[in-house]
mmCIF file of C-alpha atoms in Angstrom:
data_model
loop_
_atom_site.group_PDB
_atom_site.id
_atom_site.type_symbol
_atom_site.label_atom_id
_atom_site.label_comp_id
_atom_site.label_asym_id
_atom_site.label_seq_id
_atom_site.Cartn_x
_atom_site.Cartn_y
_atom_site.Cartn_z
ATOM 1 C CA MET G 242 0.053 0.055 -0.055
ATOM 2 C CA SER G 243 0.977 3.628 -0.787
ATOM 3 C CA SER G 244 1.804 5.024 2.954
ATOM 4 C CA THR G 245 2.586 8.578 4.195
ATOM 5 C CA ARG G 246 3.184 10.221 7.374
ATOM 6 C CA MET G 247 2.368 13.800 7.406
ATOM 7 C CA ALA G 248 3.600 16.692 9.599
ATOM 8 C CA ASP G 249 4.341 14.330 12.521
ATOM 9 C CA VAL G 250 6.771 12.129 10.545
ATOM 10 C CA ALA G 251 8.262 14.922 8.831
ATOM 11 C CA ASP G 252 9.067 16.662 12.010
ATOM 12 C CA SER G 253 10.921 13.720 13.417
ATOM 13 C CA LEU G 254 13.011 13.792 10.252
ATOM 14 C CA THR G 255 15.072 16.822 11.201
ATOM 15 C CA PRO G 256 18.157 18.316 9.524
ATOM 16 C CA THR G 257 20.045 17.377 12.646
ATOM 17 C CA SER G 258 19.526 13.782 11.884
ATOM 18 C CA VAL G 259 21.175 13.895 8.462
ATOM 19 C CA VAL G 260 24.625 12.362 8.391
ATOM 20 C CA THR G 261 26.503 10.870 5.559
ATOM 21 C CA PRO G 262 27.188 7.051 5.929
ATOM 22 C CA ALA G 263 30.709 6.022 5.014
ATOM 23 C CA ALA G 264 29.611 3.155 3.107
ATOM 24 C CA GLU G 265 27.427 5.207 0.491
ATOM 25 C CA THR G 266 28.581 6.098 -2.916
ATOM 26 C CA ASP G 267 30.413 9.436 -3.781
ATOM 27 C CA CYS G 268 27.409 11.175 -5.068
ATOM 28 C CA GLU G 269 24.335 10.374 -3.003
ATOM 29 C CA LEU G 270 22.159 13.382 -3.981
ATOM 30 C CA THR G 271 21.497 15.347 -7.102
ATOM 31 C CA VAL G 272 19.493 18.581 -6.981
ATOM 32 C CA VAL G 273 17.857 19.237 -10.336
ATOM 33 C CA ILE G 274 16.450 22.671 -10.974
ATOM 34 C CA PRO G 275 14.849 23.489 -14.409
ATOM 35 C CA CYS G 276 15.537 26.744 -15.960
ATOM 36 C CA LEU G 277 14.107 29.025 -18.646
ATOM 37 C CA ASN G 278 15.393 32.655 -18.408
ATOM 38 C CA GLU G 279 15.768 32.424 -14.483
ATOM 39 C CA ALA G 280 18.845 34.895 -14.215
ATOM 40 C CA GLU G 281 17.225 36.874 -11.452
ATOM 41 C CA THR G 282 16.874 34.033 -8.891
ATOM 42 C CA LEU G 283 18.836 31.030 -10.390
ATOM 43 C CA GLY G 284 22.087 31.895 -8.690
ATOM 44 C CA ASN G 285 20.366 32.132 -5.295
ATOM 45 C CA CYS G 286 18.758 28.760 -5.701
ATOM 46 C CA ILE G 287 21.880 27.063 -6.498
ATOM 47 C CA THR G 288 24.089 28.791 -3.511
ATOM 48 C CA LYS G 289 21.329 27.573 -1.109
ATOM 49 C CA ALA G 290 21.414 24.130 -2.516
ATOM 50 C CA LEU G 291 25.151 23.939 -2.477
ATOM 51 C CA ARG G 292 25.189 25.444 0.936
ATOM 52 C CA ALA G 293 22.825 22.625 2.224
ATOM 53 C CA LEU G 294 24.984 20.060 0.799
ATOM 54 C CA LYS G 295 28.307 21.408 2.484
ATOM 55 C CA GLU G 296 26.573 22.308 6.011
ATOM 56 C CA HIS G 297 24.972 18.833 6.289
ATOM 57 C CA GLU G 298 28.062 17.019 4.748
ATOM 58 C CA ILE G 299 26.017 15.652 1.850
ATOM 59 C CA HIS G 300 27.916 14.081 -1.089
ATOM 60 C CA GLY G 301 25.964 15.729 -3.956
ATOM 61 C CA GLU G 302 25.699 17.947 -6.858
ATOM 62 C CA VAL G 303 23.530 20.616 -8.509
ATOM 63 C CA VAL G 304 22.182 19.988 -11.891
ATOM 64 C CA VAL G 305 20.387 22.898 -13.972
ATOM 65 C CA GLY G 306 18.281 21.682 -16.958
ATOM 66 C CA ASP G 307 18.353 24.705 -19.131
ATOM 67 C CA ASN G 308 15.498 24.818 -21.676
ATOM 68 C CA GLY G 309 16.958 27.584 -23.990
ATOM 69 C CA SER G 310 17.490 30.493 -21.681
ATOM 70 C CA THR G 311 18.873 33.641 -23.336
ATOM 71 C CA ASP G 312 19.430 36.002 -20.461
ATOM 72 C CA GLY G 313 22.658 34.534 -19.100
ATOM 73 C CA SER G 314 21.197 31.917 -16.809
ATOM 74 C CA VAL G 315 23.724 29.317 -18.156
ATOM 75 C CA SER G 316 26.789 31.464 -17.282
ATOM 76 C CA ILE G 317 25.328 32.325 -13.769
ATOM 77 C CA ALA G 318 24.737 28.611 -13.025
ATOM 78 C CA GLU G 319 28.120 27.547 -14.122
ATOM 79 C CA GLU G 320 29.730 30.299 -12.185
ATOM 80 C CA VAL G 321 27.939 29.459 -8.985
ATOM 81 C CA GLY G 322 29.032 25.765 -9.220
ATOM 82 C CA ALA G 323 26.087 23.959 -10.975
ATOM 83 C CA ARG G 324 26.419 21.477 -13.811
ATOM 84 C CA VAL G 325 24.388 22.607 -16.768
ATOM 85 C CA VAL G 326 22.691 20.260 -19.198
ATOM 86 C CA ASP G 327 21.030 21.820 -22.399
ATOM 87 C CA VAL G 328 17.674 20.617 -23.023
ATOM 88 C CA THR G 329 16.517 21.413 -26.453
ATOM 89 C CA PRO G 330 12.782 20.157 -26.522
ATOM 90 C CA LYS G 331 10.543 22.741 -24.880
ATOM 91 C CA GLY G 332 8.678 21.960 -21.682
ATOM 92 C CA TYR G 333 8.867 21.907 -17.782
ATOM 93 C CA GLY G 334 8.842 18.059 -17.963
ATOM 94 C CA ASN G 335 11.448 18.047 -20.544
ATOM 95 C CA ALA G 336 13.897 20.342 -18.708
ATOM 96 C CA LEU G 337 13.333 18.188 -15.563
ATOM 97 C CA MET G 338 13.915 14.779 -17.586
ATOM 98 C CA GLY G 339 17.066 16.200 -18.964
ATOM 99 C CA GLY G 340 18.555 17.090 -15.570
ATOM 100 C CA ILE G 341 17.374 13.882 -14.191
ATOM 101 C CA GLY G 342 18.739 11.805 -17.018
ATOM 102 C CA VAL G 343 22.470 12.989 -16.325
ATOM 103 C CA ALA G 344 22.078 12.950 -12.455
ATOM 104 C CA ARG G 345 24.727 11.075 -10.641
ATOM 105 C CA GLY G 346 23.026 10.696 -7.337
ATOM 106 C CA ARG G 347 20.752 7.687 -6.363
ATOM 107 C CA TYR G 348 18.398 10.334 -4.747
ATOM 108 C CA ILE G 349 16.941 13.267 -6.655
ATOM 109 C CA ILE G 350 15.580 16.463 -5.064
ATOM 110 C CA MET G 351 13.867 18.904 -7.766
ATOM 111 C CA GLY G 352 12.832 22.486 -7.187
ATOM 112 C CA ASP G 353 11.878 25.416 -9.387
ATOM 113 C CA ALA G 354 14.276 28.299 -9.939
ATOM 114 C CA ASP G 355 12.131 31.189 -8.965
ATOM 115 C CA ASP G 356 13.421 31.294 -5.262
ATOM 116 C CA SER G 357 10.041 30.537 -3.984
ATOM 117 C CA TYR G 358 11.292 27.172 -2.512
ATOM 118 C CA ASP G 359 14.029 27.218 0.134
ATOM 119 C CA PHE G 360 16.671 24.814 -1.025
ATOM 120 C CA LEU G 361 18.010 25.062 2.579
ATOM 121 C CA GLU G 362 15.271 22.331 3.461
ATOM 122 C CA ILE G 363 16.886 19.841 1.303
ATOM 123 C CA PRO G 364 18.062 17.689 4.490
ATOM 124 C CA ARG G 365 14.388 17.032 5.421
ATOM 125 C CA PHE G 366 13.612 15.576 2.165
ATOM 126 C CA LEU G 367 16.913 13.489 1.995
ATOM 127 C CA ALA G 368 16.277 12.171 5.487
ATOM 128 C CA ALA G 369 12.920 10.910 4.614
ATOM 129 C CA LEU G 370 14.571 9.200 1.378
ATOM 130 C CA ARG G 371 17.193 7.614 3.497
ATOM 131 C CA SER G 372 14.468 6.185 5.853
ATOM 132 C CA GLY G 373 12.908 4.259 3.060
ATOM 133 C CA TYR G 374 10.447 6.425 1.194
ATOM 134 C CA ASP G 375 10.378 6.310 -2.607
ATOM 135 C CA LEU G 376 8.709 9.640 -3.147
ATOM 136 C CA VAL G 377 8.954 12.675 -0.688
ATOM 137 C CA GLN G 378 6.413 15.370 -1.741
ATOM 138 C CA GLY G 379 6.695 18.923 -0.273
ATOM 139 C CA CYS G 380 3.520 20.414 1.142
ATOM 140 C CA ARG G 381 3.025 24.201 1.106
ATOM 141 C CA LEU G 382 -0.588 24.378 2.312
ATOM 142 C CA PRO G 383 -1.644 24.297 5.914
ATOM 143 C CA SER G 384 -3.704 21.187 5.669
ATOM 144 C CA GLY G 385 -0.486 19.375 5.180
ATOM 145 C CA GLY G 386 1.314 21.358 7.912
ATOM 146 C CA GLY G 387 2.935 23.785 5.329
ATOM 147 C CA ARG G 388 3.118 27.669 5.347
ATOM 148 C CA VAL G 389 2.544 30.089 2.772
ATOM 149 C CA LEU G 390 4.005 33.528 3.092
ATOM 150 C CA PRO G 391 1.949 36.618 2.342
ATOM 151 C CA GLY G 392 2.099 37.251 -1.379
ATOM 152 C CA ALA G 393 3.681 33.887 -2.223
ATOM 153 C CA MET G 394 0.592 32.209 -4.032
ATOM 154 C CA LYS G 395 -2.399 33.677 -5.535
ATOM 155 C CA PHE G 396 -5.745 33.302 -3.652
ATOM 156 C CA THR G 397 -7.432 31.370 -6.202
ATOM 157 C CA HIS G 398 -4.570 28.743 -6.289
ATOM 158 C CA ARG G 399 -4.300 28.648 -2.423
ATOM 159 C CA TRP G 400 -7.853 28.392 -1.579
ATOM 160 C CA ILE G 401 -9.589 26.946 -4.693
ATOM 161 C CA GLY G 402 -7.415 25.206 -7.467
ATOM 162 C CA ASN G 403 -4.725 23.499 -5.305
ATOM 163 C CA PRO G 404 -6.930 21.999 -2.681
ATOM 164 C CA PHE G 405 -9.470 21.060 -5.240
ATOM 165 C CA PHE G 406 -7.010 19.123 -7.373
ATOM 166 C CA SER G 407 -5.165 17.696 -4.404
ATOM 167 C CA ARG G 408 -8.611 16.349 -3.075
ATOM 168 C CA LEU G 409 -9.276 15.084 -6.612
ATOM 169 C CA ALA G 410 -6.161 13.267 -6.699
ATOM 170 C CA ARG G 411 -6.841 11.586 -3.389
ATOM 171 C CA ILE G 412 -10.268 10.413 -4.487
ATOM 172 C CA PHE G 413 -9.236 9.342 -8.090
ATOM 173 C CA PHE G 414 -5.812 7.788 -7.441
ATOM 174 C CA GLY G 415 -5.405 7.394 -3.615
ATOM 175 C CA ALA G 416 -2.620 9.798 -3.656
ATOM 176 C CA PRO G 417 -1.838 10.509 -0.131
ATOM 177 C CA VAL G 418 -0.735 14.301 -0.463
ATOM 178 C CA HIS G 419 -2.307 17.695 0.192
ATOM 179 C CA ASP G 420 -0.453 19.761 -2.340
ATOM 180 C CA ILE G 421 -0.163 18.067 -5.630
ATOM 181 C CA TYR G 422 1.178 21.194 -7.478
ATOM 182 C CA CYS G 423 4.395 21.558 -5.050
ATOM 183 C CA GLY G 424 7.437 21.640 -7.344
ATOM 184 C CA MET G 425 9.766 20.819 -4.635
ATOM 185 C CA ARG G 426 10.034 17.145 -4.039
ATOM 186 C CA GLY G 427 12.414 14.262 -3.482
ATOM 187 C CA PHE G 428 12.580 10.737 -5.002
ATOM 188 C CA THR G 429 14.792 7.831 -5.840
ATOM 189 C CA LYS G 430 16.364 7.642 -9.141
ATOM 190 C CA SER G 431 15.122 3.833 -9.199
ATOM 191 C CA LEU G 432 11.712 5.151 -8.619
ATOM 192 C CA TYR G 433 11.920 7.670 -11.576
ATOM 193 C CA GLN G 434 13.162 4.683 -13.856
ATOM 194 C CA ARG G 435 10.339 2.420 -12.639
ATOM 195 C CA LEU G 436 7.705 5.237 -13.375
ATOM 196 C CA ASP G 437 8.813 5.533 -16.997
ATOM 197 C CA MET G 438 7.480 9.355 -17.152
ATOM 198 C CA ARG G 439 6.067 10.510 -20.327
ATOM 199 C CA CYS G 440 4.804 14.016 -19.860
ATOM 200 C CA THR G 441 6.756 16.709 -21.084
ATOM 201 C CA GLY G 442 5.022 19.850 -19.866
ATOM 202 C CA MET G 443 3.616 21.048 -16.464
ATOM 203 C CA GLU G 444 1.817 17.645 -15.985
ATOM 204 C CA PHE G 445 5.055 16.009 -15.384
ATOM 205 C CA ALA G 446 4.971 16.708 -11.578
ATOM 206 C CA THR G 447 1.318 15.426 -11.547
ATOM 207 C CA GLU G 448 2.156 12.350 -13.467
ATOM 208 C CA MET G 449 4.947 11.191 -10.963
ATOM 209 C CA ILE G 450 2.399 11.566 -7.841
ATOM 210 C CA ILE G 451 -0.349 9.675 -9.725
ATOM 211 C CA LYS G 452 1.877 6.983 -10.843
ATOM 212 C CA ALA G 453 3.582 6.530 -7.739
ATOM 213 C CA SER G 454 0.257 6.262 -5.947
ATOM 214 C CA LEU G 455 -1.202 3.882 -8.317
ATOM 215 C CA PHE G 456 1.765 1.680 -8.349
ATOM 216 C CA GLN G 457 1.728 1.669 -4.348
ATOM 217 C CA GLU G 458 5.263 3.327 -3.895
ATOM 218 C CA LYS G 459 5.995 4.688 -0.561
ATOM 219 C CA ILE G 460 5.282 8.278 -0.251
ATOM 220 C CA ALA G 461 5.903 10.819 2.504
ATOM 221 C CA GLU G 462 4.834 14.464 2.558
ATOM 222 C CA VAL G 463 7.290 17.073 4.060
ATOM 223 C CA PRO G 464 5.616 20.532 5.108
ATOM 224 C CA ILE G 465 7.566 23.386 3.764
ATOM 225 C CA THR G 466 7.376 27.230 3.460
ATOM 226 C CA LEU G 467 6.577 28.903 0.186
ATOM 227 C CA HIS G 468 8.107 32.228 -0.157
ATOM 228 C CA PRO G 469 7.160 34.957 -2.628
ATOM 229 C CA ASP G 470 8.444 34.701 -6.304
ATOM 230 C CA GLY G 471 11.819 36.211 -6.229
ATOM 231 C CA ARG G 472 11.654 37.345 -9.595
ATOM 232 C CA LYS G 473 10.943 40.939 -10.563
ATOM 233 C CA THR G 474 11.028 41.373 -14.235
ATOM 234 C CA GLN G 475 10.298 37.813 -15.535
ATOM 235 C CA ARG G 476 6.691 36.630 -15.560
ATOM 236 C CA SER G 477 5.703 33.452 -14.131
ATOM 237 C CA HIS G 478 5.250 30.634 -16.299
ATOM 238 C CA LEU G 479 1.979 29.591 -14.684
ATOM 239 C CA ARG G 480 -1.433 30.243 -16.256
ATOM 240 C CA THR G 481 -4.271 29.577 -13.989
ATOM 241 C CA PHE G 482 -6.926 28.682 -16.331
ATOM 242 C CA ARG G 483 -4.752 26.899 -18.937
ATOM 243 C CA ASP G 484 -2.930 24.864 -16.344
ATOM 244 C CA GLY G 485 -6.017 23.939 -14.265
ATOM 245 C CA TRP G 486 -7.682 22.701 -17.418
ATOM 246 C CA ARG G 487 -4.539 20.702 -18.498
ATOM 247 C CA THR G 488 -4.629 19.146 -14.994
ATOM 248 C CA LEU G 489 -8.288 18.258 -15.086
ATOM 249 C CA ARG G 490 -7.734 16.881 -18.673
ATOM 250 C CA PHE G 491 -4.761 14.691 -17.461
ATOM 251 C CA PHE G 492 -6.725 13.415 -14.581
ATOM 252 C CA MET G 493 -9.593 12.379 -16.681
ATOM 253 C CA CYS G 494 -7.253 10.757 -19.229
ATOM 254 C CA PHE G 495 -5.509 8.957 -16.632
ATOM 255 C CA SER G 496 -8.684 7.419 -14.855
ATOM 256 C CA PRO G 497 -10.872 5.323 -17.227
ATOM 257 C CA LYS G 498 -12.797 4.521 -14.006
ATOM 258 C CA TRP G 499 -14.065 8.236 -13.672
ATOM 259 C CA LEU G 500 -13.956 9.127 -17.215
ATOM 260 C CA PHE G 501 -15.823 6.183 -18.724
ATOM 261 C CA LEU G 502 -16.754 3.513 -16.461
ATOM 262 C CA LEU G 503 -18.858 5.336 -13.773
ATOM 263 C CA PRO G 504 -20.703 7.578 -16.214
ATOM 264 C CA GLY G 505 -21.375 4.487 -18.478
ATOM 265 C CA LEU G 506 -22.830 2.450 -15.525
ATOM 266 C CA GLY G 507 -24.845 5.583 -14.578
ATOM 267 C CA LEU G 508 -26.494 5.576 -18.048
ATOM 268 C CA ILE G 509 -26.998 1.867 -18.015
ATOM 269 C CA GLY G 510 -28.892 2.225 -14.918
ATOM 270 C CA LEU G 511 -31.190 5.170 -15.998
ATOM 271 C CA GLY G 512 -31.751 2.933 -19.143
ATOM 272 C CA LEU G 513 -32.885 -0.034 -17.359
ATOM 273 C CA LEU G 514 -35.032 2.069 -15.312
ATOM 274 C CA GLY G 515 -36.598 3.433 -18.310
ATOM 275 C CA TYR G 516 -37.104 0.085 -19.480
ATOM 276 C CA LEU G 517 -38.868 -1.063 -16.380
ATOM 277 C CA VAL G 518 -41.580 1.856 -16.379
ATOM 278 C CA ALA G 519 -41.973 2.147 -20.203
ATOM 279 C CA MET G 520 -42.461 -1.424 -21.218
ATOM 280 C CA PRO G 521 -45.460 -2.044 -19.067
ATOM 281 C CA GLY G 522 -46.613 1.864 -19.831
ATOM 282 C CA LEU G 523 -46.718 2.939 -16.449
ATOM 283 C CA THR G 524 -48.005 6.253 -15.164
ATOM 284 C CA VAL G 525 -45.634 8.165 -12.959
ATOM 285 C CA PHE G 526 -46.633 11.534 -11.270
ATOM 286 C CA GLY G 527 -49.398 11.648 -13.717
ATOM 287 C CA ALA G 528 -47.271 11.265 -16.842
ATOM 288 C CA MET G 529 -47.693 8.160 -18.990
ATOM 289 C CA LEU G 530 -44.585 6.547 -19.872
ATOM 290 C CA ASP G 531 -44.747 4.960 -23.421
ATOM 291 C CA ALA G 532 -42.713 4.382 -26.672
ATOM 292 C CA HIS G 533 -40.864 7.779 -26.597
ATOM 293 C CA THR G 534 -39.665 6.999 -23.004
ATOM 294 C CA LEU G 535 -38.546 3.669 -24.492
ATOM 295 C CA LEU G 536 -36.537 5.206 -26.996
ATOM 296 C CA ILE G 537 -34.666 7.720 -24.693
ATOM 297 C CA ALA G 538 -34.091 4.589 -22.392
ATOM 298 C CA SER G 539 -32.505 2.869 -25.427
ATOM 299 C CA LEU G 540 -30.250 5.910 -26.101
ATOM 300 C CA ALA G 541 -29.114 5.792 -22.510
ATOM 301 C CA LEU G 542 -28.380 2.102 -22.679
ATOM 302 C CA ILE G 543 -26.394 2.236 -25.803
ATOM 303 C CA LEU G 544 -24.334 5.317 -24.750
ATOM 304 C CA GLY G 545 -23.677 3.725 -21.208
ATOM 305 C CA TYR G 546 -22.438 0.508 -22.992
ATOM 306 C CA GLN G 547 -20.119 2.423 -25.199
ATOM 307 C CA CYS G 548 -18.640 4.124 -22.169
ATOM 308 C CA VAL G 549 -18.019 0.923 -20.512
ATOM 309 C CA GLN G 550 -16.383 -0.468 -23.592
ATOM 310 C CA PHE G 551 -14.177 2.641 -23.726
ATOM 311 C CA ALA G 552 -13.115 1.982 -20.002
ATOM 312 C CA ILE G 553 -12.216 -1.346 -20.829
ATOM 313 C CA PHE G 554 -10.309 -0.302 -23.961
ATOM 314 C CA ALA G 555 -8.473 2.460 -22.169
ATOM 315 C CA LYS G 556 -7.647 0.473 -19.219
ATOM 316 C CA THR G 557 -6.241 -2.502 -21.396
ATOM 317 C CA PHE G 558 -4.028 -0.169 -23.383
ATOM 318 C CA ALA G 559 -2.850 1.749 -20.223
ATOM 319 C CA ILE G 560 -1.690 -1.535 -18.429
ATOM 320 C CA ASN G 561 -0.055 -2.727 -21.623
ATOM 321 C CA GLU G 562 1.934 0.571 -21.843
ATOM 322 C CA GLY G 563 2.835 0.499 -18.163
ATOM 323 C CA LEU G 564 0.722 3.595 -17.415
ATOM 324 C CA LEU G 565 -1.580 1.859 -15.050
ATOM 325 C CA PRO G 566 -0.974 -1.110 -12.827
ATOM 326 C CA THR G 567 -2.988 -4.391 -13.364
ATOM 327 C CA ASP G 568 -5.775 -5.198 -11.056
ATOM 328 C CA SER G 569 -7.683 -8.011 -9.976
ATOM 329 C CA ALA G 570 -10.934 -6.689 -11.368
ATOM 330 C CA MET G 571 -9.378 -6.670 -15.130
ATOM 331 C CA GLU G 572 -7.737 -10.073 -14.650
ATOM 332 C CA ARG G 573 -11.279 -11.369 -13.681
ATOM 333 C CA PHE G 574 -12.775 -9.571 -16.694
ATOM 334 C CA TYR G 575 -10.305 -11.274 -19.100
ATOM 335 C CA HIS G 576 -10.817 -14.405 -17.601
ATOM 336 C CA ILE G 577 -14.459 -14.392 -17.740
ATOM 337 C CA PHE G 578 -14.981 -12.492 -21.116
ATOM 338 C CA ARG G 579 -12.819 -14.318 -23.471
ATOM 339 C CA LEU G 580 -12.820 -13.667 -27.048
ATOM 340 C CA GLU G 581 -15.056 -16.659 -27.812
ATOM 341 C CA ARG G 582 -17.508 -15.872 -25.049
ATOM 342 C CA GLY G 583 -17.829 -12.114 -26.252
ATOM 343 C CA LEU G 584 -18.344 -13.326 -29.744
ATOM 344 C CA LEU G 585 -21.015 -15.922 -28.669
ATOM 345 C CA THR G 586 -22.726 -13.152 -26.387
ATOM 346 C CA GLY G 587 -22.796 -10.700 -29.207
ATOM 347 C CA PHE G 588 -24.075 -13.148 -31.668
ATOM 348 C CA MET G 589 -26.879 -14.050 -29.153
ATOM 349 C CA LEU G 590 -28.085 -10.411 -28.663
ATOM 350 C CA THR G 591 -27.976 -9.673 -32.315
ATOM 351 C CA VAL G 592 -30.089 -12.782 -33.201
ATOM 352 C CA ALA G 593 -32.426 -11.728 -30.050
ATOM 353 C CA GLY G 594 -32.853 -8.170 -31.562
ATOM 354 C CA GLY G 595 -33.362 -9.539 -34.996
ATOM 355 C CA VAL G 596 -36.234 -12.048 -33.920
ATOM 356 C CA LEU G 597 -38.057 -8.943 -32.142
ATOM 357 C CA ILE G 598 -37.562 -7.058 -35.407
ATOM 358 C CA ILE G 599 -38.892 -9.742 -37.600
ATOM 359 C CA VAL G 600 -42.021 -10.292 -35.254
ATOM 360 C CA ALA G 601 -42.757 -6.557 -35.631
ATOM 361 C CA VAL G 602 -42.527 -7.008 -39.412
ATOM 362 C CA ASN G 603 -44.571 -9.867 -39.429
ATOM 363 C CA MET G 604 -47.239 -7.929 -37.461
ATOM 364 C CA TRP G 605 -47.058 -5.251 -40.100
ATOM 365 C CA ARG G 606 -47.488 -8.142 -42.834
ATOM 366 C CA LEU G 607 -50.629 -9.428 -40.904
ATOM 367 C CA ALA G 608 -51.994 -5.634 -41.016
ATOM 368 C CA HIS G 609 -51.604 -5.859 -44.967
ATOM 369 C CA PHE G 610 -48.651 -3.266 -44.520
ATOM 370 C CA GLY G 611 -51.074 -0.594 -43.345
ATOM 371 C CA ASN G 612 -51.272 1.506 -40.050
ATOM 372 C CA LEU G 613 -49.987 -0.050 -36.839
ATOM 373 C CA ASN G 614 -50.643 0.334 -33.345
ATOM 374 C CA TYR G 615 -47.230 2.090 -32.785
ATOM 375 C CA ALA G 616 -47.447 2.042 -28.884
ATOM 376 C CA HIS G 617 -47.426 -1.706 -29.350
ATOM 377 C CA THR G 618 -45.090 -2.510 -32.185
ATOM 378 C CA MET G 619 -42.472 0.001 -30.869
ATOM 379 C CA ARG G 620 -42.218 -2.111 -27.736
ATOM 380 C CA LEU G 621 -40.669 -4.677 -30.217
ATOM 381 C CA VAL G 622 -38.852 -2.592 -32.588
ATOM 382 C CA ILE G 623 -36.939 -0.259 -29.964
ATOM 383 C CA PRO G 624 -35.623 -3.215 -27.716
ATOM 384 C CA GLY G 625 -34.809 -5.191 -31.137
ATOM 385 C CA VAL G 626 -32.649 -2.372 -32.494
ATOM 386 C CA THR G 627 -31.108 -1.897 -29.341
ATOM 387 C CA SER G 628 -30.118 -5.438 -28.600
ATOM 388 C CA VAL G 629 -28.898 -5.670 -32.357
ATOM 389 C CA VAL G 630 -26.688 -2.576 -31.917
ATOM 390 C CA ILE G 631 -25.357 -3.841 -28.426
ATOM 391 C CA GLY G 632 -24.813 -7.366 -29.796
ATOM 392 C CA PHE G 633 -22.844 -5.883 -32.974
ATOM 393 C CA GLN G 634 -20.714 -3.704 -30.699
ATOM 394 C CA THR G 635 -19.913 -6.658 -28.384
ATOM 395 C CA ILE G 636 -18.732 -8.791 -31.368
ATOM 396 C CA LEU G 637 -16.383 -5.865 -32.519
ATOM 397 C CA SER G 638 -15.145 -4.875 -29.102
ATOM 398 C CA SER G 639 -14.257 -8.627 -28.339
ATOM 399 C CA PHE G 640 -12.055 -8.621 -31.461
ATOM 400 C CA TYR G 641 -10.710 -5.235 -30.470
ATOM 401 C CA ILE G 642 -9.829 -6.129 -26.905
ATOM 402 C CA GLY G 643 -8.087 -9.362 -28.097
ATOM 403 C CA ILE G 644 -5.946 -7.121 -30.436
ATOM 404 C CA LEU G 645 -5.151 -4.797 -27.346
ATOM 405 C CA ARG G 646 -3.989 -7.792 -25.474
ATOM 406 C CA MET G 647 -1.626 -9.317 -27.914
ATOM 407 C CA ALA G 648 1.882 -9.376 -26.206
ATOM 408 C CA ARG G 649 4.400 -7.071 -27.771
ATOM 409 C CA LYS G 650 7.608 -8.498 -28.681
#
């Protein structure tokens, strides 16, 4: 199980407990700082990081992943004592991946270059990593024991966006964090390699937390203090609504359960309820529910069934690609709904629907192809058409799931 101990555990991991065991390799820790035109504050961040390493006798280095700076940031970083790696592909995630890719340490601590994070707090993250955690997430919000200094975070970010998405991450993915957007965190290099990170933009940090939670890695949360942005002329790279939408989009795409499965099951439930009241023509609150209600109920059934299919497709693809872990529910599904069973089920539904349609056509023939009692015949035609549609979709989806599950060489 993913586990975390919040402020109480973090407080026990004090900087004074940080020592450098003699048996460890020469480079224990790499501090990675992404950079794009951060000349105003980059030098101060690197200086603090190097000071933390020196004062606590940590064998480490500072690596700057530069994403094409043109303001002298590279020269500043090299002069202060950091190692700079040039990252050509644009994006926050690309800059971090470039820095992590050349890191020599077995532990990584990342933090932004705007001087809002205090790199003197590095020993607290390292202490938690040394104690066995795979991912140590910083928390700036009071809900996780953190502190936001006046002017350090927008009101909407602090009280609306960040708490909302952090709560959503706990509900969707079981992420044991209170500040999903915090850019200061530590992790083992082996964890980074296991997670196989894909996002090249600002979703990189969110992807790390989500994957670590889903794959049940050991996660701790360390409260930190957020300082006001130290830049005076450089505009923040954050965009409230754009980044909020990108986060929500990423959450939904990473959760077939919430994006497809639950809405699909809800629509199927509504459709079945509609059939229960419309097939016998019940009157509910003075309204007679007839063929039109039946038609809408069939629409809900078909849409709901398609949503459930997409949930299975997306989950199968994500498991194959290593984006999501396999689970017992999917294994049971694969065991029960094999290709042949899916084909047989789809065939039976198609035939059953076809029989209902044929019966309705025969009623039309008996009426000499004249007018019919549509309230009666539609109770055959609508379920018949619905059954044929769902049956045909079942046949196609059975083949498609079989294709998705083919082992890759």
